[in-house]
Coordinates of C-alpha atoms in Angstrom, one line a residue:
M1 CA 45.7 81.6 66.7
A2 CA 46.8 85.3 68.4
A3 CA 44.1 87.8 68.0
T4 CA 44.3 90.6 66.5
V5 CA 42.1 93.1 68.2
A6 CA 40.8 96.4 65.9
S7 CA 40.8 99.9 68.0
N8 CA 37.7 100.3 68.7
L9 CA 37.4 98.0 71.1
T10 CA 38.4 99.0 75.1
G11 CA 38.7 98.2 78.4
L12 CA 37.9 94.6 79.7
C13 CA 35.8 93.8 76.4
R14 CA 39.5 94.0 74.6
A15 CA 41.5 92.3 77.1
L16 CA 39.1 88.9 76.9
V17 CA 39.6 89.4 72.3
Q18 CA 43.2 89.3 72.8
Q19 CA 43.2 86.5 75.3
G20 CA 41.1 84.3 73.0
L21 CA 37.4 84.7 74.9
L22 CA 35.8 86.1 73.0
S23 CA 36.8 86.9 68.7
Q24 CA 37.0 89.6 67.4
E25 CA 33.2 90.1 65.9
E26 CA 31.1 89.1 69.3
G27 CA 33.8 91.9 71.0
E28 CA 32.0 93.9 69.0
T29 CA 29.0 93.1 69.5
L30 CA 28.3 93.1 72.9
Q31 CA 29.9 96.2 73.5
A32 CA 27.9 97.8 71.0
Q33 CA 25.1 95.9 72.2
A34 CA 26.1 97.2 76.0
K35 CA 26.5 100.8 75.0
A36 CA 23.3 101.0 73.1
A37 CA 21.6 99.8 76.7
G38 CA 23.2 101.7 78.9
E39 CA 24.9 99.4 81.0
S40 CA 28.5 98.3 81.3
I41 CA 30.6 95.8 79.8
V42 CA 30.6 93.0 82.6
T43 CA 26.4 93.6 83.1
H44 CA 26.1 93.2 79.6
L45 CA 28.3 89.8 79.6
V46 CA 26.1 88.4 82.2
R47 CA 22.8 89.7 82.4
T48 CA 23.2 87.8 78.2
K49 CA 24.7 84.4 80.6
R50 CA 27.8 85.2 77.9
F51 CA 30.2 84.2 81.2
R52 CA 29.0 83.2 85.0
P53 CA 30.3 86.1 87.4
P54 CA 32.7 84.4 88.6
Q55 CA 34.8 83.9 85.6
I56 CA 34.5 87.4 84.9
A57 CA 35.1 88.4 88.0
T58 CA 38.4 86.3 88.8
F59 CA 39.5 86.8 84.8
S60 CA 39.9 90.8 85.9
S61 CA 41.4 89.7 89.0
I62 CA 44.3 88.4 87.2
T63 CA 44.5 90.8 84.2
Y64 CA 44.5 93.2 85.9
G65 CA 46.8 92.7 89.0
L66 CA 43.7 93.0 90.9
P67 CA 42.4 91.5 94.2
F68 CA 39.2 89.3 94.4
F69 CA 36.7 89.0 97.6
D70 CA 33.6 87.3 98.2
L71 CA 31.2 90.3 99.4
D72 CA 29.0 87.7 101.0
S73 CA 31.4 87.1 103.5
L74 CA 31.9 91.3 104.3
D75 CA 29.6 92.3 107.0
P76 CA 27.8 95.2 106.0
M77 CA 27.7 96.9 109.6
V78 CA 31.3 97.4 108.9
M79 CA 31.6 98.7 105.2
P80 CA 31.9 102.6 105.3
A81 CA 29.3 104.8 104.9
G82 CA 29.4 108.1 103.3
V83 CA 32.8 107.9 102.1
V84 CA 31.7 107.9 98.2
D85 CA 29.2 110.4 96.5
Q86 CA 25.4 108.7 96.1
K87 CA 26.2 109.8 92.3
L88 CA 29.2 108.3 92.2
V89 CA 27.8 104.9 93.2
D90 CA 25.3 105.0 91.4
K91 CA 27.2 106.1 88.2
H92 CA 30.0 103.4 88.6
R93 CA 28.2 100.8 90.3
V94 CA 31.2 100.9 93.4
I95 CA 31.4 100.2 96.9
A96 CA 32.8 101.7 99.2
L97 CA 34.8 98.7 101.3
S98 CA 37.2 99.5 104.4
R99 CA 38.8 103.3 105.3
R100 CA 42.2 102.2 106.4
G101 CA 43.9 106.4 107.3
N102 CA 44.4 107.5 103.6
R103 CA 43.8 104.4 101.6
L104 CA 39.9 103.3 100.1
Y105 CA 39.5 99.8 99.1
L106 CA 36.5 99.9 96.2
G107 CA 35.2 97.7 94.6
V108 CA 34.4 97.4 91.0
S109 CA 32.7 94.9 88.8
D110 CA 34.3 96.1 85.7
P111 CA 38.0 97.4 87.1
S112 CA 39.4 98.3 83.5
N113 CA 36.5 102.1 83.8
L114 CA 39.6 103.5 85.0
Q115 CA 37.3 107.4 85.7
I116 CA 36.6 105.7 88.5
L117 CA 39.4 106.1 90.3
D118 CA 39.5 109.3 89.4
D119 CA 36.6 110.8 90.1
V120 CA 36.1 109.1 93.7
K121 CA 40.1 110.6 93.8
F122 CA 38.9 113.7 92.8
Q123 CA 36.2 114.0 95.7
T124 CA 37.4 112.0 98.6
G125 CA 40.7 113.7 98.3
L126 CA 41.7 109.7 99.2
A127 CA 44.0 106.8 97.5
V128 CA 41.5 103.8 96.2
E129 CA 43.1 100.4 95.6
L130 CA 40.4 98.9 94.2
V131 CA 39.0 95.1 94.5
V132 CA 37.3 92.7 91.9
L133 CA 33.3 91.7 93.1
E134 CA 31.3 89.1 92.1
E135 CA 29.3 91.4 89.1
D136 CA 25.7 89.3 90.8
K137 CA 27.0 90.0 94.7
L138 CA 27.8 93.9 93.2
A139 CA 23.6 95.1 92.0
R140 CA 22.5 92.7 94.6
Y141 CA 24.8 94.6 97.6
L142 CA 23.9 97.8 95.4
E143 CA 20.2 97.3 95.8
Q144 CA 18.9 96.0 98.9
N145 CA 21.1 99.4 99.5
A146 CA 19.2 101.5 97.8
Q147 CA 15.1 100.5 99.4
T148 CA 16.9 99.9 103.1
G149 CA 18.9 103.1 103.5
Q150 CA 21.6 101.5 104.1
D151 CA 24.6 104.9 104.2
D152 CA 22.4 106.4 106.5
I153 CA 21.9 103.5 109.1
L154 CA 25.9 103.4 108.7
K155 CA 27.2 107.1 108.8
S156 CA 27.8 106.7 113.0
I157 CA 30.6 103.1 112.3
D158 CA 34.3 105.2 112.3
T159 CA 35.7 102.6 110.0
D160 CA 39.2 104.3 110.1
D161 CA 40.9 101.4 112.5
L162 CA 39.3 98.7 109.8
N163 CA 41.5 96.1 108.6
L164 CA 39.7 93.5 105.1
E165 CA 42.1 91.4 103.6
F166 CA 41.9 90.8 100.2
T167 CA 43.2 88.0 98.6
D168 CA 43.6 86.5 94.8
E169 CA 45.3 84.5 94.3
D170 CA 48.7 84.6 94.2
S171 CA 48.2 86.2 98.0
Q172 CA 49.8 84.7 101.2
A173 CA 47.3 83.1 102.9
A174 CA 47.9 84.2 106.8
V175 CA 48.3 89.0 107.2
D176 CA 49.4 90.3 110.1
T177 CA 47.1 92.8 111.1
A178 CA 48.5 95.0 113.3
A179 CA 51.8 95.2 110.9
A180 CA 49.5 96.5 107.7
Q181 CA 48.6 99.0 110.6
D182 CA 51.6 100.1 111.4
I183 CA 53.3 100.7 107.6
D184 CA 49.9 102.2 106.3
D185 CA 52.2 105.3 107.4
A186 CA 51.6 108.2 105.2
P187 CA 54.9 109.3 105.2
V188 CA 56.7 106.3 103.7
V189 CA 53.5 105.6 101.7
R190 CA 54.2 109.0 99.9
Y191 CA 58.6 108.3 100.1
L192 CA 58.6 105.2 98.7
Q193 CA 56.3 106.1 96.0
K194 CA 59.3 108.6 95.0
I195 CA 61.8 106.6 95.4
M196 CA 59.9 104.4 92.3
L197 CA 58.9 106.5 90.3
D198 CA 62.5 108.3 90.0
A199 CA 63.9 105.3 89.7
I200 CA 61.5 105.7 86.6
N201 CA 62.1 107.7 85.1
G202 CA 66.1 108.2 85.7
N203 CA 65.7 105.0 83.7
A204 CA 67.3 102.7 86.6
S205 CA 66.9 98.4 86.5
D206 CA 67.5 97.6 90.0
I207 CA 66.2 99.7 93.4
H208 CA 68.0 98.3 96.1
F209 CA 66.8 99.3 100.0
E210 CA 70.0 98.0 101.6
P211 CA 69.7 97.9 106.2
Y212 CA 73.8 97.6 108.4
E213 CA 74.2 98.2 112.0
K214 CA 74.2 102.1 111.6
Y215 CA 72.3 102.8 108.3
Y216 CA 71.1 102.1 105.5
R217 CA 70.9 102.6 101.6
I218 CA 68.7 102.6 99.2
R219 CA 70.8 102.3 95.7
Y220 CA 69.5 102.4 91.7
R221 CA 71.3 100.4 89.5
M222 CA 71.8 102.9 86.3
D223 CA 73.5 101.4 82.7
G224 CA 74.8 98.6 85.4
I225 CA 76.8 100.0 87.6
L226 CA 74.9 100.7 91.6
Y227 CA 75.2 104.3 92.9
E228 CA 73.4 105.3 96.1
V229 CA 70.6 107.8 96.1
A230 CA 69.3 107.7 100.1
Q231 CA 70.4 107.5 103.5
P232 CA 66.6 107.5 105.2
P233 CA 66.4 107.0 108.8
L234 CA 68.3 103.7 109.7
A235 CA 63.7 103.9 112.2
I236 CA 61.6 103.4 109.8
K237 CA 64.0 100.1 107.7
E238 CA 60.5 98.1 109.3
K239 CA 58.8 100.2 108.1
I240 CA 60.0 100.1 103.9
A241 CA 59.8 97.0 104.3
S242 CA 56.9 96.0 105.4
R243 CA 54.9 98.0 103.0
I244 CA 57.1 96.3 100.2
K245 CA 55.9 93.4 101.2
V246 CA 52.1 93.8 101.7
I247 CA 51.4 95.0 97.8
S248 CA 53.8 92.6 96.2
K249 CA 51.9 90.2 98.5
L250 CA 54.3 88.5 100.5
D251 CA 53.9 87.6 104.3
I252 CA 54.8 90.3 106.2
S253 CA 54.9 88.6 108.9
E254 CA 57.6 86.2 108.0
K255 CA 61.2 87.5 107.6
R256 CA 63.5 84.2 108.1
I257 CA 63.4 82.9 105.0
P258 CA 63.8 84.4 101.1
Q259 CA 60.6 85.8 99.8
D260 CA 59.6 86.7 96.3
G261 CA 56.8 89.2 94.4
R262 CA 55.4 91.8 92.5
M263 CA 54.0 94.6 92.2
K264 CA 52.1 97.3 89.9
L265 CA 53.1 100.6 90.2
V266 CA 50.2 103.2 87.6
V267 CA 52.4 106.0 86.5
S268 CA 49.7 107.7 84.7
R269 CA 46.5 106.9 83.3
K270 CA 48.8 105.0 80.2
K271 CA 51.3 104.4 81.5
T272 CA 51.9 101.2 84.1
V273 CA 55.0 99.5 85.7
D274 CA 55.9 96.4 86.4
F275 CA 58.6 95.4 89.4
R276 CA 59.5 91.8 90.7
V277 CA 60.3 91.8 94.1
S278 CA 62.8 90.0 96.4
T279 CA 63.7 89.8 99.9
L280 CA 66.3 88.4 101.9
P281 CA 67.1 88.8 104.9
T282 CA 70.4 90.1 106.7
L283 CA 72.1 90.5 110.0
Y284 CA 70.7 93.9 110.4
G285 CA 67.7 93.3 108.5
E286 CA 65.6 92.9 105.4
K287 CA 67.5 93.3 102.1
I288 CA 64.9 93.8 99.3
V289 CA 65.8 94.8 95.7
M290 CA 63.2 95.7 93.0
R291 CA 63.4 94.6 88.9
I292 CA 62.0 97.7 87.6
L293 CA 60.9 95.5 83.9
D294 CA 59.2 98.2 82.2
S295 CA 57.5 96.2 78.8
N296 CA 56.6 99.5 77.3
T297 CA 60.4 100.8 76.9
A298 CA 61.8 97.6 75.8
L299 CA 59.1 96.5 73.1
N300 CA 59.9 100.2 72.3
T301 CA 62.6 100.2 71.4
K302 CA 63.9 98.7 67.8
I303 CA 65.8 95.4 66.6
D304 CA 67.8 98.5 64.6
D305 CA 68.6 99.8 68.1
L306 CA 69.8 97.5 69.1
G307 CA 73.5 97.7 68.7
Y308 CA 74.0 94.6 65.6
E309 CA 76.0 96.1 63.2
A310 CA 74.5 95.6 59.8
Q311 CA 76.3 91.5 58.7
Q312 CA 75.1 90.9 62.4
L313 CA 71.5 91.3 61.9
A314 CA 71.2 90.7 58.6
H315 CA 72.2 86.4 59.8
L316 CA 69.4 87.5 63.3
L317 CA 67.1 88.4 60.9
E318 CA 68.0 85.2 58.6
A319 CA 67.8 82.7 61.2
I320 CA 64.5 83.7 62.8
E321 CA 62.4 83.6 60.3
R322 CA 63.3 80.5 59.2
P323 CA 60.9 77.6 59.2
Y324 CA 62.1 75.7 62.8
G325 CA 66.0 75.7 64.1
M326 CA 67.0 76.7 67.6
V327 CA 68.8 80.4 68.1
L328 CA 70.4 80.3 71.4
V329 CA 70.9 83.8 73.0
T330 CA 74.0 83.5 75.6
G331 CA 75.3 86.1 78.0
P332 CA 75.4 86.8 82.0
T333 CA 72.6 88.3 83.7
G334 CA 71.9 91.4 82.7
S335 CA 73.0 91.3 79.4
G336 CA 69.5 92.0 77.5
K337 CA 69.0 88.8 76.5
T338 CA 65.1 89.3 77.2
V339 CA 64.8 92.3 75.5
S340 CA 66.9 90.9 72.5
L341 CA 64.1 87.7 72.2
Y342 CA 61.4 89.5 73.0
S343 CA 62.5 92.5 70.5
C344 CA 62.7 88.7 67.7
L345 CA 59.7 87.9 69.4
N346 CA 57.9 91.0 68.0
L347 CA 58.5 91.8 64.3
L348 CA 57.3 87.2 64.4
N349 CA 54.8 88.2 66.2
K350 CA 51.8 87.3 63.4
P351 CA 48.3 87.1 63.0
G352 CA 48.8 84.5 61.5
V353 CA 51.4 83.2 64.1
N354 CA 50.9 80.8 67.3
I355 CA 53.6 82.1 70.0
S356 CA 54.9 80.2 73.3
T357 CA 56.9 81.3 75.6
V358 CA 57.9 79.7 79.5
E359 CA 60.3 81.8 81.5
D360 CA 60.8 83.2 85.1
P361 CA 59.6 84.8 85.1
V362 CA 57.1 86.7 82.5
E363 CA 59.8 89.9 82.9
I364 CA 57.6 92.0 78.6
Q365 CA 54.4 91.1 78.2
L366 CA 53.3 91.1 75.0
A367 CA 49.3 91.0 73.8
G368 CA 49.3 87.5 71.4
I369 CA 52.0 86.0 72.9
N370 CA 50.8 83.3 75.2
Q371 CA 53.3 83.0 78.0
V372 CA 53.7 81.5 81.5
N373 CA 55.5 82.1 84.0
V374 CA 57.4 78.6 85.8
N375 CA 56.0 77.8 89.3
D376 CA 58.4 75.3 90.3
K377 CA 55.9 75.3 93.4
A378 CA 53.1 73.4 91.5
G379 CA 55.6 71.6 89.9
L380 CA 55.2 73.7 86.4
N381 CA 59.4 74.0 85.1
F382 CA 60.4 74.8 81.4
S383 CA 60.3 71.4 80.9
T384 CA 56.7 70.9 81.5
A385 CA 55.8 74.0 79.8
L386 CA 57.3 73.6 77.5
R387 CA 56.6 69.3 77.4
S388 CA 52.9 71.3 76.8
F389 CA 53.4 73.4 74.1
L390 CA 54.0 70.6 71.9
R391 CA 50.2 69.4 72.5
Q392 CA 48.9 73.5 71.2
D393 CA 50.3 73.6 67.9
P394 CA 53.2 76.1 68.0
D395 CA 55.3 77.9 65.5
I396 CA 57.6 80.0 67.5
V397 CA 58.4 78.7 71.3
M398 CA 60.6 80.4 73.4
V399 CA 62.4 79.1 76.5
G400 CA 63.7 81.6 79.4
E401 CA 66.4 79.6 79.8
I402 CA 67.9 75.9 79.2
R403 CA 69.0 74.9 82.3
D404 CA 69.5 70.7 82.4
L405 CA 69.4 67.7 80.4
E406 CA 65.7 67.6 80.2
T407 CA 64.6 70.9 79.0
A408 CA 67.6 71.0 76.2
D409 CA 66.3 67.9 75.2
I410 CA 62.9 68.4 74.7
A411 CA 64.0 72.3 73.3
I412 CA 66.0 70.5 70.7
K413 CA 63.7 67.7 69.3
A414 CA 61.0 70.7 68.5
A415 CA 63.2 72.8 66.7
Q416 CA 64.2 69.3 64.5
T417 CA 60.3 68.5 64.1
G418 CA 59.2 72.2 62.2
H419 CA 58.5 74.8 65.7
M420 CA 61.6 77.6 65.8
V421 CA 62.5 77.5 69.1
L422 CA 64.3 80.6 71.0
S423 CA 66.3 79.9 74.0
T424 CA 69.3 81.5 75.7
L425 CA 72.1 79.9 77.7
H426 CA 75.0 81.3 81.1
T427 CA 77.8 80.8 78.4
N428 CA 81.0 83.3 78.1
D429 CA 80.7 83.0 74.3
A430 CA 78.2 81.2 70.8
P431 CA 81.6 78.3 70.8
S432 CA 81.3 77.5 73.9
T433 CA 77.6 77.0 73.6
L434 CA 77.6 75.0 71.6
T435 CA 80.5 72.9 73.9
R436 CA 78.4 73.1 77.1
L437 CA 74.9 71.7 75.6
V438 CA 76.8 69.1 74.3
N439 CA 77.8 68.7 77.7
M440 CA 74.8 68.8 79.3
G441 CA 74.4 64.9 77.9
V442 CA 72.7 66.3 73.9
P443 CA 74.3 63.7 71.4
S444 CA 76.0 66.8 69.3
Y445 CA 74.7 64.8 65.9
N446 CA 70.9 67.1 67.3
V447 CA 72.6 69.8 68.3
A448 CA 74.2 69.6 65.1
A449 CA 71.1 68.9 63.4
S450 CA 69.0 72.2 65.1
V451 CA 71.0 74.5 66.3
L452 CA 70.6 77.7 63.4
L453 CA 72.8 80.4 65.0
I454 CA 74.0 81.6 68.6
T455 CA 74.6 85.0 69.7
A456 CA 76.2 86.2 72.0
Q457 CA 75.9 89.3 73.8
R458 CA 76.6 91.9 76.5
L459 CA 76.2 95.0 77.1
G460 CA 78.3 98.3 77.9
R461 CA 77.4 102.3 79.2
R462 CA 76.9 104.5 75.9
L463 CA 79.0 107.8 75.9
C464 CA 76.8 110.5 76.5
P465 CA 76.5 112.6 73.1
N466 CA 76.4 115.9 75.9
C467 CA 79.8 115.5 77.1
K468 CA 81.3 113.4 75.5
A469 CA 85.6 114.5 74.5
P470 CA 88.0 113.4 71.7
I471 CA 90.9 111.5 73.7
D472 CA 94.3 110.7 72.5
I473 CA 95.5 106.5 73.0
P474 CA 98.5 105.8 72.7
P475 CA 98.9 103.0 69.6
E476 CA 100.6 100.8 72.1
A477 CA 97.4 100.4 73.9
L478 CA 95.6 100.2 71.1
L479 CA 97.3 96.8 69.5
N480 CA 97.0 95.9 72.8
A481 CA 93.2 96.1 72.7
G482 CA 93.1 93.9 69.7
F483 CA 92.7 96.3 67.3
S484 CA 95.7 96.4 64.2
E485 CA 98.1 97.6 62.4
A486 CA 95.6 98.3 60.4
D487 CA 92.9 100.0 62.0
L488 CA 95.6 102.7 63.3
D489 CA 95.2 104.6 60.2
G490 CA 93.9 108.0 62.2
S491 CA 90.6 106.9 60.1
W492 CA 88.7 107.7 63.0
Q493 CA 88.8 109.4 66.2
A494 CA 88.7 107.8 70.2
Y495 CA 86.3 108.9 72.3
G496 CA 86.0 109.4 76.4
A497 CA 84.6 109.9 79.5
V498 CA 83.7 113.4 80.3
G499 CA 80.9 113.8 82.9
C500 CA 77.4 116.9 83.1
D501 CA 74.0 117.0 84.1
V502 CA 72.5 115.8 81.4
C503 CA 74.5 111.8 82.4
K504 CA 74.5 112.4 86.5
N505 CA 77.7 113.4 85.7
T506 CA 78.7 109.8 85.2
G507 CA 79.9 110.6 81.5
Y508 CA 77.7 108.2 79.9
K509 CA 73.8 107.7 79.4
G510 CA 72.1 104.4 78.1
R511 CA 73.7 101.1 76.5
V512 CA 74.6 99.8 73.7
G513 CA 74.6 96.0 72.9
I514 CA 77.8 93.9 71.7
Y515 CA 77.4 90.8 69.8
Q516 CA 79.0 88.0 68.9
V517 CA 76.3 86.6 66.2
M518 CA 77.1 83.2 64.7
P519 CA 75.5 81.3 61.6
I520 CA 75.8 77.4 61.7
S521 CA 77.7 77.1 58.8
D522 CA 78.7 73.3 57.1
E523 CA 82.3 74.0 58.1
I524 CA 80.8 74.1 62.1
N525 CA 78.5 71.4 61.9
R526 CA 81.0 69.1 61.2
L527 CA 83.3 70.5 63.7
I528 CA 80.8 70.6 65.9
L529 CA 80.5 66.6 64.8
K530 CA 83.5 65.7 65.7
N531 CA 83.4 67.1 69.3
A532 CA 86.2 70.0 67.8
S533 CA 87.1 71.9 71.2
N534 CA 85.2 75.6 71.6
N535 CA 89.0 77.3 70.1
E536 CA 88.7 74.6 66.8
I537 CA 84.6 76.4 66.3
A538 CA 86.2 79.8 67.5
E539 CA 88.4 80.4 65.2
Q540 CA 87.0 79.1 62.4
S541 CA 84.0 81.4 62.7
R542 CA 87.5 83.7 62.8
N543 CA 87.3 82.4 59.3
E544 CA 84.3 83.1 58.3
G545 CA 84.5 86.4 59.3
V546 CA 82.3 86.2 62.8
L547 CA 83.6 89.5 65.2
D548 CA 83.8 88.2 68.4
L549 CA 83.3 90.0 71.2
R550 CA 86.4 92.9 71.9
R551 CA 86.1 92.6 68.1
A552 CA 82.9 94.3 67.9
G553 CA 83.6 96.2 70.6
L554 CA 86.6 97.7 69.5
L555 CA 83.5 99.0 67.0
K556 CA 81.7 100.3 69.1
V557 CA 84.9 102.5 69.5
K558 CA 86.1 103.1 66.7
S559 CA 82.3 104.6 65.6
G560 CA 82.3 107.2 69.2
M561 CA 79.4 105.3 70.8
T562 CA 81.6 103.5 73.9
S563 CA 85.1 104.0 75.2
L564 CA 87.5 101.9 75.1
E565 CA 87.8 101.2 79.3
E566 CA 84.0 100.2 78.9
V567 CA 84.5 97.7 76.4
L568 CA 87.4 96.1 77.8
A569 CA 85.7 96.2 81.2
V570 CA 82.8 94.4 79.4
T571 CA 85.0 92.3 76.6
N572 CA 87.3 91.2 79.3
E573 CA 87.3 87.3 79.7

């Protein structure tokens, strides 16, 4: 059952309730008790034996995406002394574990206390990275340190050149420490951070770092188009690659094979942006692509703003509110399928509903939903996870992609046995999705009995409202594009891209969805059972008033949202 968390719960206590490890009432009681006792929530949870220190440390490490470190494995004599003011050490219960250049690794047992970062950054002027420690070992060290005056003993030790490796479940087993020192170059760190922040502020979806023989370039993908934004010196390509790999928990010594990882960038106290990182060896170095996964932006997008026509949206909402069945979203990579699915899940995410998702990887994190990442190396694929979901009393299941017959078969059976199943396929349009399932080996009678609705979609660039201008398009061109004679009645005006400072002279700003929403009617079901062709199903859907992608795009042209040129480009099959 998804947990509803009261607004008065904060930090780690709130996370424990969200994950179902504490009830709402327990969370509120424990938080109040910790406050009354004047101790942190972690100290209180361990002292009252509600959790063991390794349990709460592991949970904190996974929840906040921070490394977990065994304090007993570190020699106190190599720890930097006097870096953090003793008042802050006593106030926040922190340990300076290591300092390398301008970076300070700070050990804490409660990483949800963001005041630690602000206070230590202000006092030291250093970039602070948190590391999770077990509460009992942290308490023992602080007590011993207070008794022995350890700080005075250690003041003479220079730790700038020490290298500590902090590992968690996702870290590489070995790190090339010489390379780690080399990339700890303040100008490169600041440059990379600026590139990432500019990409976020510019609403880019991806950042491409591309090495060539005589130059190195960085490009952003914005509104589906790649734009070159910088050509840094070729000499720093290795430093940039190594820095990205370190913060993404990749093996910086391995440059011969592709690697995949993730990282987080703290933009502000209230906003953290995830990045999915992919490296690829090329002739002249490693090409790196960073996909920006901004959950806040995606979840703040209402389903009404995605671009569905009124009738299309009504069909979609009616389908997902059904108690069981399957709703499929299709389209190429980058067509907005995930955002569409999560917009639906956001509507369905209620206290009385159990929702589970399996994705490769999870791109949008939504509280109250049980989300699973595919891990092929560990044997956790779509079909394995889906089979496990069905033993956990789900109401709604979302499968990131149906790739094979096994996954399709389990999903179909789940839809037939009282579960709502949402998933995606890579097909060109809605009718071809039905034949694709049959061609994969799913019996046509199972397809007819389970699929409720199929949405095919594309993303088109939206005309910049600041500079778009009316244009005249010859009637012949409009007819060739798909407009009917009745559409050429002069009741609407076409617009074209111009370019201004607001849209960075592209003429477009943002994107809008173009959709084909096809409910599975009784007549279409009969065609499925007859193993009808794509063309026959498409013809029947048109007779029932379903807009194909081209016709849906032309409505966007008539409304002035986008240009005819853009619609022709994204719906050209």
